[in-house]
Amino acid sequence: MPRVLAGLPLIMPQSPAAALALPLLLLLVVVVVRPPPQTGARPSPGPDYLRRGWLRLLAEGEGCAPCRPEECATPRGCLAGQVHDACGCCWECANLEGQLCDLDPSAHFYGSCGEQLECRLDTGGDLSRGEVPEPLCACRSQRPLCGSDGRTYAQICRLQEAARARPEANLTVAHPGPCESGPQIVSRPYDIWNVTGQDVIFGCEVFAYPMASIEWRKDGLDIQLPGDDPHISVQFRGGPQRFEVTGWLQIQAVRPSDEGTYRCLARNALGQVEAPASLTVLTPDQLNSTGIPQLSSLHLLPEEEAESEEGEDYY
Ligand SMILES: *[C@@H]1O[C@H](CO)[C@@H](O)[C@H](O)[C@H]1NC(C)=O
Ligand SMILES: *[C@@H]1O[C@H](CO)[C@@H](O)[C@H](O)[C@H]1NC(C)=O
Ligand SMILES: *[C@@H]1O[C@H](CO)[C@@H](O)[C@H](O)[C@H]1NC(C)=O
């Protein structure tokens, strides 16, 4: 068998006649059907590296020609750096984090991972649903870094990608660990209205390093909630992302006196931010007299409609 298929032992048929045609056909199916890997906001791996896979297959089928470096094309825009091609002659772009790679170092279909990356079987998928783990380039380090641009990078591979994407910015590692920053509100509380007796919840998600603390206040009250009010409760939890904390303010069985503006305040040693949201409380009578058609019970009211169309009338 040609060396090129060494990385795909599972689909090698026994019959010599089908030996070449079937694997190529299956490869085509695999390649066409496979969804593009998750790369977040980074440039699409695109058909380009699959095309390179095919070029590699064809080139290897013919064996390596004597190396003439002057005939090599110069790879451009390699965000994960450069690696030698299968023949050890020309340079080509290495694969980025999250792109497919060849687990078997002697195979060269998907190509090699770049600097600081290694090819690992991705067991993150749902194997119980029959998903097959895929070999993907993964960063060797998972430690966050602060870049010289003042931005936090999840790990060195992300920082290097950004540095290669904008060489003119001279991006370097400022120090290990996230950049220190005042809090930023990732998800703010939004304005709510409801009928007396219902429970309402405000939420507030904050990113900061060092970690922020969150407190809730109501305009006109000089206390930090909940104070001694038994129908108000406050809860915090770390996350959902690293260096984030999320806080909730719950008011049970709202009364008209609960109306007002509530504020999420987040602070750490470097700063403080706040986000206000208003609560409007309607009595059933007020609700009835609004003339909202077909509104006999709150439970029949679709939530989005209530908020987008009727909500604004009462602020
Ligand atoms: C990057 O470095 C070069 C050479 O040292 C310098 O000319 C250029 O101004 C630097 N760019 C930035 C954004 O600092
Ligand atoms: C009012 O509160 C109830 C219970 O908390 C909730 O199910 C309902 O969606 C809320 N209505 C509006 C208009 O927000
Ligand atoms: C709402 O108004 C209708 C008539 O306009 C009345 O029959 C119904 O009892 C009212 N409901 C409430 C909760 O006041």
Tab-separated table of N, CA, C and O in Angstrom, residues 39-103:
chain	number	residue	atom	x	y	z
A	39	THR	N	-13.214	27.293	15.308
A	39	THR	CA	-12.029	28.117	15.449
A	39	THR	C	-12.374	29.469	16.027
A	39	THR	O	-11.577	30.373	16.011
A	40	GLY	N	-13.584	29.629	16.525
A	40	GLY	CA	-13.950	30.909	17.117
A	40	GLY	C	-13.873	32.018	16.092
A	40	GLY	O	-14.280	31.851	14.952
A	41	ALA	N	-13.286	33.144	16.471
A	41	ALA	CA	-13.264	34.284	15.581
A	41	ALA	C	-12.041	34.257	14.668
A	41	ALA	O	-11.813	35.177	13.922
A	42	ARG	N	-11.251	33.197	14.791
A	42	ARG	CA	-10.026	33.177	14.009
A	42	ARG	C	-10.331	32.855	12.559
A	42	ARG	O	-11.393	32.372	12.232
A	43	PRO	N	-9.372	33.116	11.660
A	43	PRO	CA	-9.646	32.932	10.241
A	43	PRO	C	-10.048	31.497	9.940
A	43	PRO	O	-9.521	30.567	10.549
A	44	SER	N	-10.969	31.340	9.042
A	44	SER	CA	-11.450	30.013	8.699
A	44	SER	C	-10.308	29.175	8.158
A	44	SER	O	-9.501	29.639	7.364
A	45	PRO	N	-10.234	27.912	8.633
A	45	PRO	CA	-9.211	27.031	8.108
A	45	PRO	C	-9.471	26.754	6.630
A	45	PRO	O	-8.570	26.449	5.875
A	46	GLY	N	-10.757	26.875	6.273
A	46	GLY	CA	-11.168	26.894	4.877
A	46	GLY	C	-10.774	25.673	4.105
A	46	GLY	O	-10.183	24.750	4.643
A	47	PRO	N	-11.137	25.672	2.871
A	47	PRO	CA	-10.792	24.539	2.025
A	47	PRO	C	-9.290	24.509	1.760
A	47	PRO	O	-8.758	23.527	1.288
A	48	ASP	N	-8.600	25.590	2.133
A	48	ASP	CA	-7.197	25.692	1.775
A	48	ASP	C	-6.382	24.544	2.336
A	48	ASP	O	-5.608	23.921	1.647
A	49	TYR	N	-6.598	24.223	3.625
A	49	TYR	CA	-5.714	23.200	4.160
A	49	TYR	C	-6.160	21.809	3.774
A	49	TYR	O	-5.372	20.886	3.765
A	50	LEU	N	-7.423	21.686	3.375
A	50	LEU	CA	-7.850	20.409	2.803
A	50	LEU	C	-7.236	20.247	1.410
A	50	LEU	O	-6.797	19.173	1.025
A	51	ARG	N	-7.209	21.352	0.696
A	51	ARG	CA	-6.597	21.319	-0.628
A	51	ARG	C	-5.120	20.917	-0.481
A	51	ARG	O	-4.611	20.103	-1.237
A	52	ARG	N	-4.480	21.483	0.563
A	52	ARG	CA	-3.081	21.114	0.785
A	52	ARG	C	-2.974	19.626	1.088
A	52	ARG	O	-2.015	18.980	0.690
A	53	GLY	N	-3.995	19.077	1.795
A	53	GLY	CA	-3.994	17.645	2.069
A	53	GLY	C	-3.962	16.839	0.783
A	53	GLY	O	-3.199	15.892	0.647
A	54	TRP	N	-4.805	17.278	-0.167
A	54	TRP	CA	-4.836	16.560	-1.438
A	54	TRP	C	-3.529	16.726	-2.201
A	54	TRP	O	-3.028	15.768	-2.791
A	55	LEU	N	-2.988	17.920	-2.168
A	55	LEU	CA	-1.711	18.123	-2.853
A	55	LEU	C	-0.645	17.226	-2.243
A	55	LEU	O	0.169	16.639	-2.947
A	56	ARG	N	-0.700	17.095	-0.891
A	56	ARG	CA	0.280	16.233	-0.234
A	56	ARG	C	0.119	14.786	-0.682
A	56	ARG	O	1.080	14.108	-0.980
A	57	LEU	N	-1.157	14.345	-0.745
A	57	LEU	CA	-1.405	12.969	-1.165
A	57	LEU	C	-0.813	12.729	-2.545
A	57	LEU	O	-0.138	11.738	-2.783
A	58	LEU	N	-1.089	13.673	-3.457
A	58	LEU	CA	-0.615	13.500	-4.828
A	58	LEU	C	0.908	13.518	-4.857
A	58	LEU	O	1.531	12.668	-5.483
A	59	ALA	N	1.486	14.474	-4.130
A	59	ALA	CA	2.942	14.597	-4.139
A	59	ALA	C	3.593	13.340	-3.581
A	59	ALA	O	4.559	12.825	-4.134
A	60	GLU	N	3.019	12.814	-2.483
A	60	GLU	CA	3.639	11.653	-1.860
A	60	GLU	C	3.473	10.404	-2.695
A	60	GLU	O	4.316	9.522	-2.669
A	61	GLY	N	2.347	10.366	-3.439
A	61	GLY	CA	2.135	9.220	-4.302
A	61	GLY	C	3.279	9.072	-5.281
A	61	GLY	O	3.631	7.984	-5.703
A	62	GLU	N	3.867	10.212	-5.633
A	62	GLU	CA	4.962	10.184	-6.597
A	62	GLU	C	6.312	10.081	-5.909
A	62	GLU	O	7.334	10.044	-6.583
A	63	GLY	N	6.301	10.075	-4.570
A	63	GLY	CA	7.569	10.048	-3.855
A	63	GLY	C	8.190	11.424	-3.872
A	63	GLY	O	7.751	12.308	-4.596
A	64	CYS	N	9.200	11.612	-3.048
A	64	CYS	CA	9.817	12.932	-2.951
A	64	CYS	C	10.835	13.123	-4.069
A	64	CYS	O	11.719	12.284	-4.265
A	65	ALA	N	10.671	14.224	-4.768
A	65	ALA	CA	11.666	14.568	-5.784
A	65	ALA	C	12.893	15.115	-5.057
A	65	ALA	O	12.797	15.499	-3.893
A	66	PRO	N	14.043	15.143	-5.718
A	66	PRO	CA	15.208	15.783	-5.088
A	66	PRO	C	14.850	17.212	-4.685
A	66	PRO	O	14.147	17.902	-5.425
A	67	CYS	N	15.300	17.617	-3.518
A	67	CYS	CA	14.872	18.905	-2.981
A	67	CYS	C	15.582	20.053	-3.680
A	67	CYS	O	16.819	20.097	-3.737
A	68	ARG	N	14.759	20.976	-4.210
A	68	ARG	CA	15.332	22.212	-4.769
A	68	ARG	C	14.648	23.381	-4.069
A	68	ARG	O	13.584	23.817	-4.494
A	69	PRO	N	15.265	23.842	-2.995
A	69	PRO	CA	14.609	24.874	-2.166
A	69	PRO	C	14.220	26.094	-2.984
A	69	PRO	O	13.231	26.761	-2.669
A	70	GLU	N	14.969	26.412	-4.041
A	70	GLU	CA	14.656	27.613	-4.824
A	70	GLU	C	13.321	27.454	-5.553
A	70	GLU	O	12.733	28.449	-5.988
A	71	GLU	N	12.829	26.213	-5.675
A	71	GLU	CA	11.545	26.024	-6.356
A	71	GLU	C	10.363	26.030	-5.380
A	71	GLU	O	9.217	25.924	-5.789
A	72	CYS	N	10.647	26.115	-4.103
A	72	CYS	CA	9.560	26.091	-3.117
A	72	CYS	C	8.761	27.394	-3.170
A	72	CYS	O	9.343	28.475	-3.322
A	73	ALA	N	7.460	27.259	-3.026
A	73	ALA	CA	6.631	28.453	-2.886
A	73	ALA	C	6.841	28.989	-1.468
A	73	ALA	O	7.079	28.224	-0.540
A	74	THR	N	6.756	30.307	-1.308
A	74	THR	CA	6.907	30.886	0.028
A	74	THR	C	5.554	30.942	0.706
A	74	THR	O	4.656	31.609	0.213
A	75	PRO	N	5.373	30.213	1.819
A	75	PRO	CA	4.068	30.268	2.482
A	75	PRO	C	3.861	31.639	3.124
A	75	PRO	O	4.813	32.249	3.605
A	76	ARG	N	2.640	32.135	3.062
A	76	ARG	CA	2.328	33.461	3.613
A	76	ARG	C	1.217	33.364	4.652
A	76	ARG	O	0.383	32.479	4.564
A	77	GLY	N	1.209	34.306	5.557
A	77	GLY	CA	0.123	34.415	6.530
A	77	GLY	C	-0.020	33.170	7.390
A	77	GLY	O	-1.129	32.740	7.689
A	78	CYS	N	1.097	32.556	7.773
A	78	CYS	CA	1.023	31.342	8.596
A	78	CYS	C	0.851	31.751	10.060
A	78	CYS	O	1.826	32.116	10.717
A	79	LEU	N	-0.358	31.668	10.582
A	79	LEU	CA	-0.621	32.164	11.933
A	79	LEU	C	-0.090	31.227	13.011
A	79	LEU	O	0.044	31.613	14.159
A	80	ALA	N	0.195	29.972	12.644
A	80	ALA	CA	0.741	29.040	13.638
A	80	ALA	C	2.207	28.727	13.330
A	80	ALA	O	2.747	27.745	13.813
A	81	GLY	N	2.828	29.525	12.502
A	81	GLY	CA	4.223	29.282	12.156
A	81	GLY	C	4.349	28.341	10.965
A	81	GLY	O	3.351	28.003	10.310
A	82	GLN	N	5.575	27.938	10.670
A	82	GLN	CA	5.832	27.111	9.496
A	82	GLN	C	6.455	25.785	9.907
A	82	GLN	O	7.171	25.719	10.902
A	83	VAL	N	6.173	24.752	9.121
A	83	VAL	CA	6.797	23.442	9.342
A	83	VAL	C	7.293	22.929	7.993
A	83	VAL	O	6.839	23.401	6.938
A	84	HIS	N	8.191	21.982	8.038
A	84	HIS	CA	8.658	21.379	6.792
A	84	HIS	C	7.579	20.488	6.199
A	84	HIS	O	6.790	19.890	6.918
A	85	ASP	N	7.535	20.409	4.891
A	85	ASP	CA	6.552	19.549	4.239
A	85	ASP	C	6.942	18.079	4.420
A	85	ASP	O	7.962	17.766	5.038
A	86	ALA	N	6.113	17.189	3.840
A	86	ALA	CA	6.307	15.755	4.049
A	86	ALA	C	7.677	15.295	3.570
A	86	ALA	O	8.227	14.333	4.098
A	87	CYS	N	8.236	15.973	2.564
A	87	CYS	CA	9.527	15.565	2.034
A	87	CYS	C	10.677	16.231	2.773
A	87	CYS	O	11.841	16.052	2.430
A	88	GLY	N	10.346	17.042	3.774
A	88	GLY	CA	11.393	17.719	4.535
A	88	GLY	C	12.123	18.749	3.703
A	88	GLY	O	13.280	19.068	3.975
A	89	CYS	N	11.462	19.273	2.690
A	89	CYS	CA	12.147	20.186	1.772
A	89	CYS	C	11.639	21.619	1.939
A	89	CYS	O	12.357	22.477	2.424
A	90	CYS	N	10.399	21.844	1.503
A	90	CYS	CA	9.865	23.212	1.525
A	90	CYS	C	9.190	23.488	2.868
A	90	CYS	O	8.790	22.572	3.580
A	91	TRP	N	9.040	24.774	3.194
A	91	TRP	CA	8.250	25.184	4.343
A	91	TRP	C	6.782	25.293	3.931
A	91	TRP	O	6.482	25.664	2.791
A	92	GLU	N	5.909	24.966	4.856
A	92	GLU	CA	4.476	25.192	4.632
A	92	GLU	C	3.860	25.659	5.942
A	92	GLU	O	4.479	25.545	6.998
A	93	CYS	N	2.624	26.198	5.849
A	93	CYS	CA	1.971	26.707	7.050
A	93	CYS	C	1.627	25.548	7.987
A	93	CYS	O	1.086	24.534	7.555
A	94	ALA	N	1.931	25.712	9.263
A	94	ALA	CA	1.524	24.727	10.267
A	94	ALA	C	0.037	24.912	10.568
A	94	ALA	O	-0.534	25.964	10.284
A	95	ASN	N	-0.582	23.892	11.138
A	95	ASN	CA	-2.010	23.976	11.449
A	95	ASN	C	-2.239	24.710	12.762
A	95	ASN	O	-1.452	24.608	13.698
A	96	LEU	N	-3.378	25.407	12.805
A	96	LEU	CA	-3.748	26.210	13.975
A	96	LEU	C	-4.431	25.356	15.030
A	96	LEU	O	-4.896	24.255	14.749
A	97	GLU	N	-4.528	25.919	16.212
A	97	GLU	CA	-5.305	25.306	17.281
A	97	GLU	C	-6.712	25.024	16.770
A	97	GLU	O	-7.337	25.880	16.138
A	98	GLY	N	-7.207	23.810	17.020
A	98	GLY	CA	-8.564	23.463	16.622
A	98	GLY	C	-8.664	22.892	15.214
A	98	GLY	O	-9.715	22.418	14.812
A	99	GLN	N	-7.573	22.927	14.452
A	99	GLN	CA	-7.624	22.328	13.117
A	99	GLN	C	-7.254	20.850	13.205
A	99	GLN	O	-6.561	20.410	14.123
A	100	LEU	N	-7.716	20.097	12.220
A	100	LEU	CA	-7.411	18.668	12.175
A	100	LEU	C	-5.925	18.460	11.938
A	100	LEU	O	-5.264	19.296	11.328
A	101	CYS	N	-5.425	17.342	12.443
A	101	CYS	CA	-4.001	17.045	12.256
A	101	CYS	C	-3.842	15.535	12.146
A	101	CYS	O	-4.794	14.787	12.337
A	102	ASP	N	-2.649	15.083	11.844
A	102	ASP	CA	-2.362	13.655	11.729
A	102	ASP	C	-1.753	13.169	13.029
A	102	ASP	O	-0.683	13.629	13.439
A	103	LEU	N	-2.456	12.234	13.691
A	103	LEU	CA	-1.925	11.670	14.946
A	103	LEU	C	-0.627	10.915	14.677
A	103	LEU	O	0.303	10.959	15.460
